[in-house]
Short mmCIF file of C-alpha atoms in Angstrom, two decimals:
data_model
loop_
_atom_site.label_atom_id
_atom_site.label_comp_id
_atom_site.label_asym_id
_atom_site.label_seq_id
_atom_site.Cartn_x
_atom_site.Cartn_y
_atom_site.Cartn_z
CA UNK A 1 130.44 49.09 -80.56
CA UNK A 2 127.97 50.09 -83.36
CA UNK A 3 125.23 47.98 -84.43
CA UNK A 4 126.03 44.82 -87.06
CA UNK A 5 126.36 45.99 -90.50
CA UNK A 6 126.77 42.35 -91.76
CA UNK A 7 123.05 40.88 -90.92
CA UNK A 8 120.05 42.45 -93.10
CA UNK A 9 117.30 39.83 -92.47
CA UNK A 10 116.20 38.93 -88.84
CA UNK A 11 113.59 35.87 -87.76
CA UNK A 12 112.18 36.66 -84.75
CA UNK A 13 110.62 33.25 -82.77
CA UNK A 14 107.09 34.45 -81.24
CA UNK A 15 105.47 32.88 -78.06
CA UNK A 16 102.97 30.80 -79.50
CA UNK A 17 99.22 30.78 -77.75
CA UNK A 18 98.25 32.34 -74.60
CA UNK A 19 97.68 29.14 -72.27
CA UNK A 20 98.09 28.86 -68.54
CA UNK A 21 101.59 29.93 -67.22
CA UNK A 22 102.54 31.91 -70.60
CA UNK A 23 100.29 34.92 -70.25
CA UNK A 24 100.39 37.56 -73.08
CA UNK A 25 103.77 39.37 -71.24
CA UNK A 26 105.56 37.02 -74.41
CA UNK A 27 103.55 39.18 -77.05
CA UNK A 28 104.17 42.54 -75.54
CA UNK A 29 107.68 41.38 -75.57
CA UNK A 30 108.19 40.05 -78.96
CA UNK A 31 105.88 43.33 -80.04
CA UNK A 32 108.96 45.40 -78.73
CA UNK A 33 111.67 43.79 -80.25
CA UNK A 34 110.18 43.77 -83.70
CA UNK A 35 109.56 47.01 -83.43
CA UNK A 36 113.18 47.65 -81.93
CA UNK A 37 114.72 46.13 -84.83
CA UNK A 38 112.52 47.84 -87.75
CA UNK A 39 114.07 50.89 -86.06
CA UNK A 40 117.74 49.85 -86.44
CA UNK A 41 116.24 49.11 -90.45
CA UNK A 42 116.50 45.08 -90.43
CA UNK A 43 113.80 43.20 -92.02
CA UNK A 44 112.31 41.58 -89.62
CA UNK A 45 110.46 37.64 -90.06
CA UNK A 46 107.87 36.69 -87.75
CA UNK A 47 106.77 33.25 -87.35
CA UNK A 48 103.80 32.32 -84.21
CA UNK A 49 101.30 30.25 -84.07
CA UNK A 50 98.64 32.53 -82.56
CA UNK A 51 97.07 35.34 -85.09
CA UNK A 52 94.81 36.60 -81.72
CA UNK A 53 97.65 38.60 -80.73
CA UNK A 54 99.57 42.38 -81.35
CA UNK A 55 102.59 40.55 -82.19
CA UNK A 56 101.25 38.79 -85.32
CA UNK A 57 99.90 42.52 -86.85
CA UNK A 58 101.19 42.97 -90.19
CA UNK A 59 102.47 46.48 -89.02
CA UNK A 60 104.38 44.87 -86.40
CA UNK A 61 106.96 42.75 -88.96
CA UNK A 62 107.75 42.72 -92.66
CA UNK A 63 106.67 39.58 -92.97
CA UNK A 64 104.06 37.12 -90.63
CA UNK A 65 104.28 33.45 -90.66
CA UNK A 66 101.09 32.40 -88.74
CA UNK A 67 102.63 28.63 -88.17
CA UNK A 68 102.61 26.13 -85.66
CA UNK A 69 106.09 26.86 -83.80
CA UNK A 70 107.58 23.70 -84.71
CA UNK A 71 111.20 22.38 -86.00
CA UNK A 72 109.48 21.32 -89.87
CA UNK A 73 107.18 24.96 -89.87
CA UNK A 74 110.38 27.02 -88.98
CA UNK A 75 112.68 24.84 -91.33
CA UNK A 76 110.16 25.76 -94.02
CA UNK A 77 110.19 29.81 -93.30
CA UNK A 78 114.35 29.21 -93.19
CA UNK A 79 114.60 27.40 -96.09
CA UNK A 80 112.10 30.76 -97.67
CA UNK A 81 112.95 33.37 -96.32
CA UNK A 82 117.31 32.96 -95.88
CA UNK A 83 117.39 34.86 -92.73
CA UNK A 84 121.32 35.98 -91.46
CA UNK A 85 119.72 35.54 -87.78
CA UNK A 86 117.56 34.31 -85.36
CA UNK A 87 116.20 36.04 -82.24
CA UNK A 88 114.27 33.25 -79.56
CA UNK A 89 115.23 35.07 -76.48
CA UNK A 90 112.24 36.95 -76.65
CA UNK A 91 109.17 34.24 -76.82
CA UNK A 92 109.38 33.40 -73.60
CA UNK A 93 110.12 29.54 -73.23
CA UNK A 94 108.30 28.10 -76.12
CA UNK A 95 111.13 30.77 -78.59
CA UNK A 96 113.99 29.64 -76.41
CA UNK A 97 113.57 25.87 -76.83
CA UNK A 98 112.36 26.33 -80.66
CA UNK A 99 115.95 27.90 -81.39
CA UNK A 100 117.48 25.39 -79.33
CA UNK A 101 115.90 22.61 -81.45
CA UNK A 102 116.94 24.36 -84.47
CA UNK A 103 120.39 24.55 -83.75
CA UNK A 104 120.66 20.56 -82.70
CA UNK A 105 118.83 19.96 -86.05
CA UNK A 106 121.88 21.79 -87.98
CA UNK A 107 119.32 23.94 -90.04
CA UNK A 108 120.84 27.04 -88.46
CA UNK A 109 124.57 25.99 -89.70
CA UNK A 110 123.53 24.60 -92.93
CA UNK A 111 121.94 27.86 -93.60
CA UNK A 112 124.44 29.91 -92.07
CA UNK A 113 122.18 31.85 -89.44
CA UNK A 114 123.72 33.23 -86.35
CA UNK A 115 121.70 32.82 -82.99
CA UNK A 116 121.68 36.66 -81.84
CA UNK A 117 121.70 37.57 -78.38
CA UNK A 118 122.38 34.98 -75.71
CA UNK A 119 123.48 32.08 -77.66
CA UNK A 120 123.07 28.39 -77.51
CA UNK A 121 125.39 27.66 -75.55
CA UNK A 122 124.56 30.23 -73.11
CA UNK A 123 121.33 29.05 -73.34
CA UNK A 124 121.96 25.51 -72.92
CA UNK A 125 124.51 26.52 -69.50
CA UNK A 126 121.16 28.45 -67.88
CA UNK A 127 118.50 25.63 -69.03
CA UNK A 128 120.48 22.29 -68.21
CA UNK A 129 119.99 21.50 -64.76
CA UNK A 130 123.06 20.00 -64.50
CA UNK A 131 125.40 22.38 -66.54
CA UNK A 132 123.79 25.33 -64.12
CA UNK A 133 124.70 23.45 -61.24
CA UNK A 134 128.47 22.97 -61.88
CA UNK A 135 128.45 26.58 -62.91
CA UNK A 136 127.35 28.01 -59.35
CA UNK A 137 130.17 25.48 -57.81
CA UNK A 138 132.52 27.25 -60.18
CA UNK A 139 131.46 30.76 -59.12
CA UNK A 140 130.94 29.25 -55.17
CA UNK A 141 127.20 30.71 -55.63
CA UNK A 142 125.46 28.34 -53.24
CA UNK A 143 122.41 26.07 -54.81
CA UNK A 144 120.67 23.66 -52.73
CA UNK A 145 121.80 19.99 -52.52
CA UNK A 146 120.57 18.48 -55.32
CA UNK A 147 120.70 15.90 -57.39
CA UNK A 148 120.11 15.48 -61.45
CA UNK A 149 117.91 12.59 -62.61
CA UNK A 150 116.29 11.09 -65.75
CA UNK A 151 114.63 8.31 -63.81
CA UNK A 152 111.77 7.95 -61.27
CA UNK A 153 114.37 5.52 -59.15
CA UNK A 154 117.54 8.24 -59.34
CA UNK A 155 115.06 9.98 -57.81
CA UNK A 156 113.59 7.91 -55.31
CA UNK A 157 117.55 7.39 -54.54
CA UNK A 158 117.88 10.86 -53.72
CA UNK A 159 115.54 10.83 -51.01
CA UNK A 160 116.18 8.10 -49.53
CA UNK A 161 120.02 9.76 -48.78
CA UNK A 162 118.27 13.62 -48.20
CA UNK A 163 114.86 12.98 -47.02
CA UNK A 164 111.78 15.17 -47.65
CA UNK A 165 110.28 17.34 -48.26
CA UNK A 166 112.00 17.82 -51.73
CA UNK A 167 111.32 20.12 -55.10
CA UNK A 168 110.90 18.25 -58.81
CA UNK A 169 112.17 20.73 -61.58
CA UNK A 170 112.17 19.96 -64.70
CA UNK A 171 114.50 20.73 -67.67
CA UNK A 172 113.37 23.35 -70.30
CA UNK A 173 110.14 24.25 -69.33
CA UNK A 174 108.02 27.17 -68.62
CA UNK A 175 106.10 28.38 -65.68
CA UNK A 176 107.42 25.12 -63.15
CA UNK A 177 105.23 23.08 -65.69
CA UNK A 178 105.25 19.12 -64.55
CA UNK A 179 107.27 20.56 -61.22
CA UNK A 180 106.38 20.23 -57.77
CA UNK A 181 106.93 19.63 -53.78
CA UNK A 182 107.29 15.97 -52.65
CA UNK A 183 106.50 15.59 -48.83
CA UNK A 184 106.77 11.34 -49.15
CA UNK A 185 107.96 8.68 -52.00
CA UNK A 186 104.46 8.12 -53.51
CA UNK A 187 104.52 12.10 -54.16
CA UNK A 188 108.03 11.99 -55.32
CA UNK A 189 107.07 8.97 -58.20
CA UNK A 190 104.03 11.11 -59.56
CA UNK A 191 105.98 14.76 -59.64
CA UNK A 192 109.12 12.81 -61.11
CA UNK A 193 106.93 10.75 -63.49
CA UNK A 194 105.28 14.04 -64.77
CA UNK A 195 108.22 16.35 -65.11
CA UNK A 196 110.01 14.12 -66.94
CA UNK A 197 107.72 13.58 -69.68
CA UNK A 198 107.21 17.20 -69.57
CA UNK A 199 111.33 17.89 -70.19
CA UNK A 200 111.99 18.41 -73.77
CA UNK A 201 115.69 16.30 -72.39
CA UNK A 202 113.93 13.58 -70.38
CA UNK A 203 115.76 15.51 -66.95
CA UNK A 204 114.58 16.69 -63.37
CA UNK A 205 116.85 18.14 -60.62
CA UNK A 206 115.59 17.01 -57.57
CA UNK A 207 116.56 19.49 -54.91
CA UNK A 208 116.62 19.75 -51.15
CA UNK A 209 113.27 21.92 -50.01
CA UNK A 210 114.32 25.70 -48.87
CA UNK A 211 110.40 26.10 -48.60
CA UNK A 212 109.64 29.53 -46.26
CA UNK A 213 112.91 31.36 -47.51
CA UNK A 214 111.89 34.52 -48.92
CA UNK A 215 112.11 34.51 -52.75
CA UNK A 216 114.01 37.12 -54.49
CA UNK A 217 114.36 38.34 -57.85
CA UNK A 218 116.73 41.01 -60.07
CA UNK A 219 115.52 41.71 -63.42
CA UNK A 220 119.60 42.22 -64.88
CA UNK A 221 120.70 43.38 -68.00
CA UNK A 222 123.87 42.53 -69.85
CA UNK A 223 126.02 43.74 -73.22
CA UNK A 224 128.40 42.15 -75.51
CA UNK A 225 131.06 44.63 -73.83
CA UNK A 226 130.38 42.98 -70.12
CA UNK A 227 128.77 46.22 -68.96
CA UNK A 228 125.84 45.07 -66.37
CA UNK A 229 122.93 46.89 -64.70
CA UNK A 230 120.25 45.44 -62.08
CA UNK A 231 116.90 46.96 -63.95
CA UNK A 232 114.44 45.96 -60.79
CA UNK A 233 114.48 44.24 -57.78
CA UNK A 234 111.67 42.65 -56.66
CA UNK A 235 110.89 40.71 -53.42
CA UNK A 236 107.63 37.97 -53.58
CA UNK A 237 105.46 38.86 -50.64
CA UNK A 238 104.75 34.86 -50.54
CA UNK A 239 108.04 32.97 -49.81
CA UNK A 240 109.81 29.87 -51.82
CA UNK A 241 107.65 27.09 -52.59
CA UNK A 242 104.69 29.14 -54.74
CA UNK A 243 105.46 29.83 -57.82
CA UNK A 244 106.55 33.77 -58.47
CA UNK A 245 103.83 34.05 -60.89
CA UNK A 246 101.33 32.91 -58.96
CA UNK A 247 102.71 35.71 -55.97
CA UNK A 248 102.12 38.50 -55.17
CA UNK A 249 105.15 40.71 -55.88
CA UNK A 250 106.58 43.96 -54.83
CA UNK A 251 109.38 46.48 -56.58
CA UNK A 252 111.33 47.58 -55.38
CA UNK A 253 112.28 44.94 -52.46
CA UNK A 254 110.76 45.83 -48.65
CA UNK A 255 111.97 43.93 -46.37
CA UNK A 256 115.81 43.37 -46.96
CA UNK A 257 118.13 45.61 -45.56
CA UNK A 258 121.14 47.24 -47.47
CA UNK A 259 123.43 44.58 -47.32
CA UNK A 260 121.07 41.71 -48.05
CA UNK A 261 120.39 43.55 -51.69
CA UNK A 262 123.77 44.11 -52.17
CA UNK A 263 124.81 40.77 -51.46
CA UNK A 264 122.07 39.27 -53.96
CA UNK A 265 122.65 42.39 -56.69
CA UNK A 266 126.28 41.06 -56.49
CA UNK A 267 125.39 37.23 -57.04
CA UNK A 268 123.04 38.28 -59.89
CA UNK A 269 125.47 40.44 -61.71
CA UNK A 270 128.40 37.50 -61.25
CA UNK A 271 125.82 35.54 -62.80
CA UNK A 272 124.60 36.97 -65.40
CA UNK A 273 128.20 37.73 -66.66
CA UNK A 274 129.11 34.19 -66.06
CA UNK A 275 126.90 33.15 -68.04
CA UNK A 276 127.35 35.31 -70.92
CA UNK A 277 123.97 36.31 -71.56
CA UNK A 278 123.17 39.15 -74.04
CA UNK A 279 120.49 40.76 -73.10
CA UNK A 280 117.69 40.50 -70.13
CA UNK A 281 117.39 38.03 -67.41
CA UNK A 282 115.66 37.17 -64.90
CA UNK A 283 117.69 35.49 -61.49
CA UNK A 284 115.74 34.34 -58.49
CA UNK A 285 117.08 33.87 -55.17
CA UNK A 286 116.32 32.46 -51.75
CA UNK A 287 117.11 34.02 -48.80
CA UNK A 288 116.70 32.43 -45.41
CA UNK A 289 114.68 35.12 -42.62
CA UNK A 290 116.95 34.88 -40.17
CA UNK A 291 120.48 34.70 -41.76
CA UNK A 292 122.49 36.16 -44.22
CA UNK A 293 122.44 32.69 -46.03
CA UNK A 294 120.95 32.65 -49.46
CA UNK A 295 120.53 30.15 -52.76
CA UNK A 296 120.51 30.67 -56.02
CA UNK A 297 117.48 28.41 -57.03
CA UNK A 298 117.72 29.65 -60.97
CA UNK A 299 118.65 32.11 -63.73
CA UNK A 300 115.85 32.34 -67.30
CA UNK A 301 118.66 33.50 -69.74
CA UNK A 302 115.74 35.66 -71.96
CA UNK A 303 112.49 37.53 -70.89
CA UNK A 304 110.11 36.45 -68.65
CA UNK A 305 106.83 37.43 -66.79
CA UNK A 306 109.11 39.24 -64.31
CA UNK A 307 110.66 41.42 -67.50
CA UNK A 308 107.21 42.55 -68.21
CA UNK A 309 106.92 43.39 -64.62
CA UNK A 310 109.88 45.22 -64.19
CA UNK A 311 109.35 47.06 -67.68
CA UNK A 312 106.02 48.49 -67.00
CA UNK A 313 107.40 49.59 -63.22
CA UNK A 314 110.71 50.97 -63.66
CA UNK A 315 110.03 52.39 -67.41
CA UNK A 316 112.66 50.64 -68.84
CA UNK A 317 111.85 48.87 -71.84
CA UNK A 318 113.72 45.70 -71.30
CA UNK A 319 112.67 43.77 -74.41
CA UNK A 320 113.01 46.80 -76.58
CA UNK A 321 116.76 47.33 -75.49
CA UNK A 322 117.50 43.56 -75.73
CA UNK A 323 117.01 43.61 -79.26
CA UNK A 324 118.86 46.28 -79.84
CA UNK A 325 121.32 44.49 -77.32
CA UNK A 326 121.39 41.61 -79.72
CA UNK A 327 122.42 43.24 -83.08
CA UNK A 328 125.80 44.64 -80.90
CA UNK A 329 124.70 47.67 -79.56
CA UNK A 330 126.02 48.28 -76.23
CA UNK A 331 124.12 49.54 -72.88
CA UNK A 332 125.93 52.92 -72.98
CA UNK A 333 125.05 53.53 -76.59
CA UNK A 334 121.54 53.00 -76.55
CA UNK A 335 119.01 56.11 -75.70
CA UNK A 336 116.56 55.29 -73.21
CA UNK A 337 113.59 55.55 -75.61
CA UNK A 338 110.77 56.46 -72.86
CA UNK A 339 113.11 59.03 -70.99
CA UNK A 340 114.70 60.16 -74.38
CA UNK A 341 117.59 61.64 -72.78
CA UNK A 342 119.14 59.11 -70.59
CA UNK A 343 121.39 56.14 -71.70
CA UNK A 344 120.26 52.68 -71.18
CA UNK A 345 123.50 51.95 -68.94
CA UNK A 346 121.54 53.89 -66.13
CA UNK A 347 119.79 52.07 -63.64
CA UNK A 348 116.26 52.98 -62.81
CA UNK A 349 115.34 54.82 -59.18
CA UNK A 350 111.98 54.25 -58.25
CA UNK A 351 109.90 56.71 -55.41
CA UNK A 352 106.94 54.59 -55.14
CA UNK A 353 105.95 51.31 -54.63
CA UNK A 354 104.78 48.64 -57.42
CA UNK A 355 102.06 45.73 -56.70
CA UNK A 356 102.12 43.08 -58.39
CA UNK A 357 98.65 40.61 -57.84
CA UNK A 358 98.27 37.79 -59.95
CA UNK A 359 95.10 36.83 -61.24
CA UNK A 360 93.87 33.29 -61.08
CA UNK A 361 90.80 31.75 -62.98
CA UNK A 362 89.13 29.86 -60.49
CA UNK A 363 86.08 31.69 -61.04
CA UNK A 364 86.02 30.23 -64.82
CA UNK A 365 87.30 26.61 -63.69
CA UNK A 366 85.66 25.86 -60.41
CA UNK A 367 86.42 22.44 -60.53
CA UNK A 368 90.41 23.04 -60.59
CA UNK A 369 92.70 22.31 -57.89
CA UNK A 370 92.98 25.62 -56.03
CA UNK A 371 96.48 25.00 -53.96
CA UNK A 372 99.12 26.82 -55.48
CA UNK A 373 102.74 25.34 -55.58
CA UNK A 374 105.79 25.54 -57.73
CA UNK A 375 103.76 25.13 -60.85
CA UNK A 376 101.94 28.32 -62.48
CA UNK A 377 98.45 28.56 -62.58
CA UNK A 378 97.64 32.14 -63.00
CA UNK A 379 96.53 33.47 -66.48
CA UNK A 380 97.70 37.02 -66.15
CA UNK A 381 98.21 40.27 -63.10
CA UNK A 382 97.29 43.04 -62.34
CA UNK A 383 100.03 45.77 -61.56
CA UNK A 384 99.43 49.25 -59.88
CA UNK A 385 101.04 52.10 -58.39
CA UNK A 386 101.06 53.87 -55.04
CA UNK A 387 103.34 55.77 -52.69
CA UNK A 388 103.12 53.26 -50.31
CA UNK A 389 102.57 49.53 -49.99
CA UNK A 390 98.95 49.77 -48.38
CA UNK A 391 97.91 51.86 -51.42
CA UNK A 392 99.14 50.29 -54.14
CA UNK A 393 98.59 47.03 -52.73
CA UNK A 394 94.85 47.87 -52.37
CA UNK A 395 94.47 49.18 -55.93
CA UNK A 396 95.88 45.96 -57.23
CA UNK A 397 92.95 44.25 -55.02
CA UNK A 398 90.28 46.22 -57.06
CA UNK A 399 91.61 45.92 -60.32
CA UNK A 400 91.18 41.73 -60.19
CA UNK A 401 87.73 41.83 -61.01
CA UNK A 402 86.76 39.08 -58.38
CA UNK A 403 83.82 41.36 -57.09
CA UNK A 404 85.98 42.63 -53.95
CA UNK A 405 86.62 46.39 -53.39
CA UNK A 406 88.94 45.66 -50.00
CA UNK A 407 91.26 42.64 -48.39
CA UNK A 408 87.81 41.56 -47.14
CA UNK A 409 85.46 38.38 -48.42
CA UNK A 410 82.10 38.21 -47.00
CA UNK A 411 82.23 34.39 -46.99
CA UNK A 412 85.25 34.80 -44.48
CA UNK A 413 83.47 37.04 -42.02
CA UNK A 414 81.78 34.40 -39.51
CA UNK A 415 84.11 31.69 -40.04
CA UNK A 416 85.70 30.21 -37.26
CA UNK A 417 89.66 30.17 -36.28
CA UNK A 418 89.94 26.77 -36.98
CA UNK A 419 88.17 27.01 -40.98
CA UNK A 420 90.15 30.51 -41.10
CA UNK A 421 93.76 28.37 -39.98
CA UNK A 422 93.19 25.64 -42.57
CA UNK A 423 92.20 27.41 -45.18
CA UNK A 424 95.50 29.77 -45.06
CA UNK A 425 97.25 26.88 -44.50
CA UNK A 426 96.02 25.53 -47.96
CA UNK A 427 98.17 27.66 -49.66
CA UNK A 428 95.16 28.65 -51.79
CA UNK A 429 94.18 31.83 -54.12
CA UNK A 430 91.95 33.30 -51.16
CA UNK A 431 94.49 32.76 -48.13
CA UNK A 432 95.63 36.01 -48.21
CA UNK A 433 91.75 37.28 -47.37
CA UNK A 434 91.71 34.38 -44.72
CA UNK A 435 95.09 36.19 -43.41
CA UNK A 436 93.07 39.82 -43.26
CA UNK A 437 90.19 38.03 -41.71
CA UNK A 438 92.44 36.40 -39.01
CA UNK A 439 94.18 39.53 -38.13
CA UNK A 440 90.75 41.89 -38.31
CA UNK A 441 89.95 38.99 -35.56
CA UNK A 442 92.51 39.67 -33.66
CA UNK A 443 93.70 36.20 -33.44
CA UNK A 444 98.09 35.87 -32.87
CA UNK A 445 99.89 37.67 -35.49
CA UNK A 446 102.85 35.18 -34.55
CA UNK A 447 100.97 32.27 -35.26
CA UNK A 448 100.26 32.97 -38.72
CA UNK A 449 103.59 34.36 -39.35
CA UNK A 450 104.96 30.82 -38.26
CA UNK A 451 102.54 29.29 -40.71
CA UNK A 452 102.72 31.23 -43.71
CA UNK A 453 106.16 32.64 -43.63
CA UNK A 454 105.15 35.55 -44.43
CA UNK A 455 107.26 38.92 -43.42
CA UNK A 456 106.04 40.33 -40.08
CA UNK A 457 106.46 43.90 -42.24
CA UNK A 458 103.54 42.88 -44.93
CA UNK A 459 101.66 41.27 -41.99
CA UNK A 460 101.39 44.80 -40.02
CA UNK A 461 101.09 46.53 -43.37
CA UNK A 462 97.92 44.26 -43.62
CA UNK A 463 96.75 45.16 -40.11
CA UNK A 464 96.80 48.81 -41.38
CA UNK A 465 94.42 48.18 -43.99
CA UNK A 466 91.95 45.88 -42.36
#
């Protein structure tokens, strides 16, 4: 199917400012899918918020609208400009829920501009809690028991039928924001209090904890044709209950065996076509250690951190071929344009091994609650490369900038078991140099393994590096 002859003008959402749990991944993103579309020869419309970034260049669009990303702002550049279509699926969160506020407002309609790529409804099936839910019963996907509330006592209800511990997440937001565990009720009225506020739709699902499953993720692509391809898989060396940005992350996957990735490559492809979705996504998945029994815990129906990720690992520009996705082009017409001589309908092979460390800015706000959870506190990550996991993974250590050239902190060296057992147990940014200082102790592999959850493979792997 050739690209749309009947759209000339295109308004591409940006990501608005770089704050904690939107890095700049959302600028390199929108970057490549202005560019993309220049390419094709659209005009392309910018509007952001934040002129400290690529994305608002004036070589990057025709035309930059450095405005707050708000309903009235992008009513105004509409009402200007006459675009034939919008593109939000590449701002991250804060471009997804603009366009979605757009289209309740009727602007788009009245105006007669077509949501390209996923569309709203799409959209709306992947964001609302409940509207995901019933769509994994459909497809028999498993999700944990959960239940959807827009009140601290639903809630509160919940629990008292499924006990705790239990997850708060709310509707339409980015990076977990106003999510969290809840261990007891007075937890539960705080987290629920928060993430509600923080839902654009006043909604939380309140789900059953699968805390200690190891958290999976496929970086998928889809076409207007149906054709699918699994970009990157990527396994978080922390399990479920930290946030994936705040992981540490490895591509491809380590510690599954055939049949697990197959079984979860399947689920995300069923997905992803279920769903509709144009262009890149991201679908995470739990998988319990000891069984083949997994859960879908949720799909972002646009480009995320993980897109970056998986871009800048495999090669394959997934923001740049999601634009061109979204203007009708399909997966086996598009030229790979790093390779330059494969099609973007082939999946990427990777020979090495990709760490992913994220970097967290305790060190600029001391004061700050270090314990990381399902909300997203790190402000960027470092990626490197290696043909194994003890190189790479030590590379990515260096390139934080936290004054450390190995898994090793000074601070660590004379503390005791019991300081070095708590403070892994704190779920912290340093635990994983407690974890080297434990095992350079020699103190029972098994007994941090039962704490952390951690694979016994990235444990030894760690051994081998102390």
């Amino acid at each position: 199917m050739p690209k749309r002859t009947d759209i000339h003008k295109i308004m591409v959402i940006g990501s608005g400012p770089i704050i904690i749990g939107q890095a700049a991944e959302f600028d390199y993103a929108g970057s490549q899918a202005c560019t993309s579309l220049r390419e094709e020869g659209y005009e392309v419309i910018l509007i952001n918020s934040n002129p400290a970034t690529i994305m608002t260049d004036s070589a990057i669009a025709d035309r930059v609208y450095i405005e707050p990303l708000t309903v009235e702002f992008a009513k105004r550049v509409i009402f200007k400009e006459r675009p034939d279509a919008i593109l939000g699926s590449l701002g991250g969160q804060t471009g997804l829920n603009l366009v979605v506020e757009l289209a309740k407002d009727g602007i788009l309609d009245e105006f007669g501009v077509e949501v390209l790529g996923t569309d709203i409804d799409a959209i709306n099936q992947a964001e609302d809690r409940e509207r995901f839910r019933s769509l994994m019963q459909q497809l028999q996907e498993p999700v944990p028991e959960s239940a959807i509330c827009h009140t601290i006592e639903d809630a509160v209800a919940f629990a008292q039928t499924e006990g705790y511990p239990l997850v708060v997440r709310p509707a339409y937001t980015l990076g977990g924001t106003g999510g969290g565990f809840a261990h007891n009720e007075e937890e539960l009225r705080h987290i629920s209090d928060t993430g509600l506020k923080m839902s654009p739709v006043h909604q939380i699902l309140v789900e059953q904890s699968i805390a200690g499953y190891k958290e999976i993720e496929y970086e998928v692509m889809r076409d207007a044709k149906d054709n699918a391809i699994v970009v990157c898989n990527m396994e978080n060396l922390d399990p479920v209950g930290i946030h994936t940005g705040d992981s540490i992350v490895t591509a491809p996957v380590q510690t599954l065996t055939d049949r697990e990735n197959q079984m979860l490559r399947n689920a995300s492809l069923k997905i992803i076509r279920a769903l509709h979705i144009c262009g890149g996504c991201n679908v995470q998945l739990a998988l319990d250690p000891a069984s083949f029994k997994y859960y879908v815990i949720e799909v972002n129906p646009r480009v995320s951190r993980s897109s970056a990720l998986a871009s800048k690992a495999t090669g394959y520009p997934i923001a740049r071929i999601s634009a061109k996705l979204a203007v009708g082009l399909g997966l086996d017409e598009i030229i790979n344009p790093i390779t330059k001589t494969s099609y973007a309908c082939f999946e990427p092979a990777l020979d090495y091994i990709v760490t992913k460390f994220p970097r967290l800015p305790f060190d600029k706000f001391p004061n700050a609650d270090r314990q990381l959870g399902t909300q997203m506190k790190a402000t960027g990550e470092v990626m490197a490369i290696g043909r194994t996991f003890e190189e790479s993974f030590l590379k990515a250590v260096r390139s934080l900038e936290i004054k450390v050239d190995h898994i090793e902190k000074k601070e660590f060296h004379k503390a005791a078991k019991e300081e070095l057992y708590l403070k892994i147990k704190a779920r912290d940014d340093e635990r994983i140099f407690a974890i080297a200082q434990w095992i350079r102790n020699g103190y029972s592999m098994a007994e941090i393994q039962s704490l952390t959850h951690i694979d016994y493979w990235y444990l030894e792997s760690f051994e081998e590096d102390h």
